[in-house]
Amino acid sequence: MEQIEQLIDLTGNVTDIIFKNEANGYLVCVLKTKEGKITVVGNLPFVNEGDRIKVTGYRVQHRDYGEQFKVVSFEKCEPDTHESIERSLASGLIKGIGPVTAKKIVEKFGNDTLKIIETQPDKLAEIKGISLKKALEIGKAYKEQAEAQRIILQFQEYGISPGYAMKIYRVFGNQALQRVRENPYCLTEEVFGIGFKTADNIAMKIGIDMASDSRVEAGIRYVLSEAARSGHTYLPEPVLVGKTAALLGVLQDQVEHLISGLAVDKKITVEQTESGIHIYLSAFYIAEKNVALKLLRLAETEFPADEETLDLRIGVLEKMNNITLDETQKEAVKMAVTSGLCIITGGPGTGKTTIINTIIGLMKEDKKVFLLAAPTGRAAKRMTQAIGHEAKTIHRLLEIGYMEEGNDDSLEFARNESNPLIADIVIIDEMSMVDILLMNHLLKAIIPGTRLVLIGDSNQLPSVGPGNVLRDIITGGKFKTVQLNRIYRQNEDSMITLNAHYINSGKMPEMNNQKGDFFFLSKNSPEKLASTVVELCAYRLPNAYGYDPMKDIQVLTPIRKGIAGVNELNVRLQEVLNPKKPGLGEYKFKDFTYRVGDKVMQIKNNYNLQWVMNDNESVWGEGIFNGDIGIIEELDDENRVAKIVFEDRYAYYDYGLFDELEPAYAVTVHKSQGSEFPAVILPVYPGPPLLMTRNLLYTAVTRARELVVIVGNKAALQGMVDNVRELKRYSGLKSKIIAYGEL
């Protein structure tokens, strides 16, 4: 970790630009000072070769590049020599001035050059080759550049980094300072990447009243946004009012009053229900309403078929594929091909893949077009392997488009109401992972006349994103649903599938029997538990089964904090699996020092990040998604980029994107949804009852393909099996399905 000494100032001329990121102003340059030359790194927007600057920061020793100076803040000085003025003008700083023109101007006006350009640009027309029109254009460009620099430098007074200042300036231009001073909370709505806390810090520095309406309005939206991060699509009014008032230190009456104003401006939606008033960010209300209405509309369509003929055709497929469907599975197949909407739900080994294959067989016989998709890349790949036909992620199925900047609230897809998917049947697997916004976009692209089959396991944890989509659709009671309970896929030597069903029915799993793929190691102290997890991952399982700790073994844990939590286990596992070595690249971000060779997970959808196929560099695309796991192959400090290799592709990450990554030697069970691993290690130790639940344990166990090892406290394991509590999710989809279905 860098030891930051007392901040010092350096003044000098920029003699060389080594690296420049125009998007955020990050710069690596050589600064010539009285004491000699030094490499300077940091956010230095609008700094070019030849500029004279004063930088405030501290010296660091880089392992590869030697001594560097890290910039905390800076200011530009007037160039003090003919040479520095000429180099500054020739750097491309001002549109219309290149090296030749710069030389002519400095030869003519000397040290007065910049003053002439700013105050008397018409004089430039005295130089051969510069017309009066061009002279005035040069003067205008210089003033615009100078104003931009002044605004960005002035933002430093409010603790706004040059990188964020650049973002703000790009949105508001020369009005940036005025807009921020009037209402810093406008940044949360109009500048991507700036949240409430950053805006609130700026407001405090400016001296905005803590009880100002703009602050409280921003606080209301922030509380709703944070609720969405926890899976809620809305908050009951008393919950929202209480949380906002406590967060901001204001009266509840003021919060209640401003909720009404935000609703009038359509920034939030207020829904009156029998259970009380529900407050939504408008995007989630619209999504729930659209999903409910569209599902009901799809369900109205029927595709009549002669039942006797259909039974015969299914029988032929059974013989052809050497399978036997039970009556429930046959019902699911028939329902899928004759209904506009059908839901099939069941746990592992209950025959969902067999049903999909039979549905596809019937569709192919009729020369019907079918499409397969799943929410994540890993889930889509598993579906492809199991079915034998290509399955895409839902994002790729909908042909996600390029977005300058944005998040899940503002997705852009080529497939929508005006350009729907062309298919006779669309089959979506792993529906428990689909959140309300993605479901809304999917349904926009499906027109009545297309069959929609939703397949998933309603006993798994709900989606990481907001909503409780699959369960709400099923419990709404308006749609044809088949529940699969009989277990078919069970290797004679495996207990994983059987134990998953035991857990789901409230029974303790059978462990440590002769079948040898489901073990429990009793460790009652946190330290012994943690050290055993590391030992299993690094030595025992690789030696006994030949597993690769990076590719084949995944540690899943219910909690983040504590010795058995994600944070601590990642540090311990890294120490053993990828220890610090001389020459091994490192980059410290927040509380973790990333190294070349580290296992990492993408923790949010990035629709614009470009990737390249590992085995064919001519094939590329965009989008790395929440839950994708990769290995850091390179850390390039000079250019501040990391190369991360995923299962079948790689991508380059600007260091600024590390807030989208987490170490992944250990991950939460929630983050593992849709993935499958040869071996899963699950530490179980007493924790918060809302986390230590049956469906979390069930989800963890069903992530394993070949081996499960539970390490920890048997009483805590029994407590999870018994604990049917679930984290409360405020979701209104079920009530809308019921209400609209009765109209």
PDB file of C-alpha atoms in Angstrom, residues 458-462 471 500 503-504 556-560 564 566 667-673 680-685 687-704 708 710 716-717 719-727:
ATOM      1  CA  SER A 458     -39.071 -20.917  -8.152  1.00  0.00           C
ATOM      2  CA  ASN A 459     -37.380 -22.242  -4.998  1.00  0.00           C
ATOM      3  CA  GLN A 460     -34.080 -20.602  -5.867  1.00  0.00           C
ATOM      4  CA  LEU A 461     -33.124 -17.140  -4.694  1.00  0.00           C
ATOM      5  CA  PRO A 462     -34.809 -14.356  -6.653  1.00  0.00           C
ATOM      6  CA  ARG A 471     -42.595 -16.285  -8.300  1.00  0.00           C
ATOM      7  CA  ALA A 500     -31.163 -30.507  -2.974  1.00  0.00           C
ATOM      8  CA  ILE A 503     -33.279 -29.409   1.659  1.00  0.00           C
ATOM      9  CA  ASN A 504     -36.176 -27.963  -0.303  1.00  0.00           C
ATOM     10  CA  LEU A 556     -19.845 -19.867  -2.048  1.00  0.00           C
ATOM     11  CA  THR A 557     -20.789 -18.141   1.175  1.00  0.00           C
ATOM     12  CA  PRO A 558     -24.020 -16.613   2.508  1.00  0.00           C
ATOM     13  CA  ILE A 559     -22.344 -13.528   3.990  1.00  0.00           C
ATOM     14  CA  ARG A 560     -19.870 -10.796   3.088  1.00  0.00           C
ATOM     15  CA  ALA A 564     -16.320 -16.882   6.965  1.00  0.00           C
ATOM     16  CA  VAL A 566     -16.583 -13.222   1.099  1.00  0.00           C
ATOM     17  CA  VAL A 667     -18.495 -15.167  -3.972  1.00  0.00           C
ATOM     18  CA  THR A 668     -21.898 -14.809  -2.380  1.00  0.00           C
ATOM     19  CA  VAL A 669     -24.477 -17.470  -3.174  1.00  0.00           C
ATOM     20  CA  HIS A 670     -26.639 -14.756  -4.715  1.00  0.00           C
ATOM     21  CA  LYS A 671     -23.909 -13.871  -7.211  1.00  0.00           C
ATOM     22  CA  SER A 672     -23.549 -17.525  -8.253  1.00  0.00           C
ATOM     23  CA  GLN A 673     -27.047 -17.785  -9.719  1.00  0.00           C
ATOM     24  CA  VAL A 680     -18.663 -26.156  -4.525  1.00  0.00           C
ATOM     25  CA  ILE A 681     -17.317 -25.435  -1.036  1.00  0.00           C
ATOM     26  CA  LEU A 682     -19.902 -23.865   1.259  1.00  0.00           C
ATOM     27  CA  PRO A 683     -18.856 -22.433   4.642  1.00  0.00           C
ATOM     28  CA  VAL A 684     -21.773 -22.451   7.092  1.00  0.00           C
ATOM     29  CA  TYR A 685     -21.474 -20.541  10.343  1.00  0.00           C
ATOM     30  CA  GLY A 687     -25.117 -15.510  10.806  1.00  0.00           C
ATOM     31  CA  PRO A 688     -28.066 -13.146  10.294  1.00  0.00           C
ATOM     32  CA  PRO A 689     -31.306 -15.204  10.079  1.00  0.00           C
ATOM     33  CA  LEU A 690     -32.436 -13.268   7.018  1.00  0.00           C
ATOM     34  CA  LEU A 691     -29.361 -14.558   5.154  1.00  0.00           C
ATOM     35  CA  MET A 692     -29.085 -18.067   6.605  1.00  0.00           C
ATOM     36  CA  THR A 693     -32.159 -19.428   4.820  1.00  0.00           C
ATOM     37  CA  ARG A 694     -33.346 -22.647   3.220  1.00  0.00           C
ATOM     38  CA  ASN A 695     -33.621 -21.246  -0.280  1.00  0.00           C
ATOM     39  CA  LEU A 696     -30.091 -19.824  -0.062  1.00  0.00           C
ATOM     40  CA  LEU A 697     -28.735 -23.245   0.976  1.00  0.00           C
ATOM     41  CA  TYR A 698     -30.768 -24.897  -1.784  1.00  0.00           C
ATOM     42  CA  THR A 699     -29.432 -22.432  -4.376  1.00  0.00           C
ATOM     43  CA  ALA A 700     -25.828 -23.055  -3.254  1.00  0.00           C
ATOM     44  CA  VAL A 701     -26.131 -26.835  -3.436  1.00  0.00           C
ATOM     45  CA  THR A 702     -27.728 -26.745  -6.895  1.00  0.00           C
ATOM     46  CA  ARG A 703     -24.706 -24.825  -8.250  1.00  0.00           C
ATOM     47  CA  ALA A 704     -22.536 -27.975  -7.923  1.00  0.00           C
ATOM     48  CA  VAL A 708     -20.391 -30.427  -2.548  1.00  0.00           C
ATOM     49  CA  ILE A 710     -20.096 -28.018   3.459  1.00  0.00           C
ATOM     50  CA  ALA A 716     -26.144 -23.581  11.742  1.00  0.00           C
ATOM     51  CA  LEU A 717     -26.759 -25.968   8.833  1.00  0.00           C
ATOM     52  CA  GLY A 719     -30.963 -23.779  11.174  1.00  0.00           C
ATOM     53  CA  MET A 720     -30.723 -22.998   7.458  1.00  0.00           C
ATOM     54  CA  VAL A 721     -32.765 -26.073   6.538  1.00  0.00           C
ATOM     55  CA  ASP A 722     -35.432 -25.043   9.056  1.00  0.00           C
ATOM     56  CA  ASN A 723     -35.414 -21.337   8.187  1.00  0.00           C
ATOM     57  CA  VAL A 724     -38.064 -20.678   5.553  1.00  0.00           C
ATOM     58  CA  ARG A 725     -37.850 -16.913   6.059  1.00  0.00           C
ATOM     59  CA  GLU A 726     -36.931 -14.923   3.019  1.00  0.00           C
ATOM     60  CA  LEU A 727     -35.713 -11.399   2.660  1.00  0.00           C
TER      61      LEU A 727
END
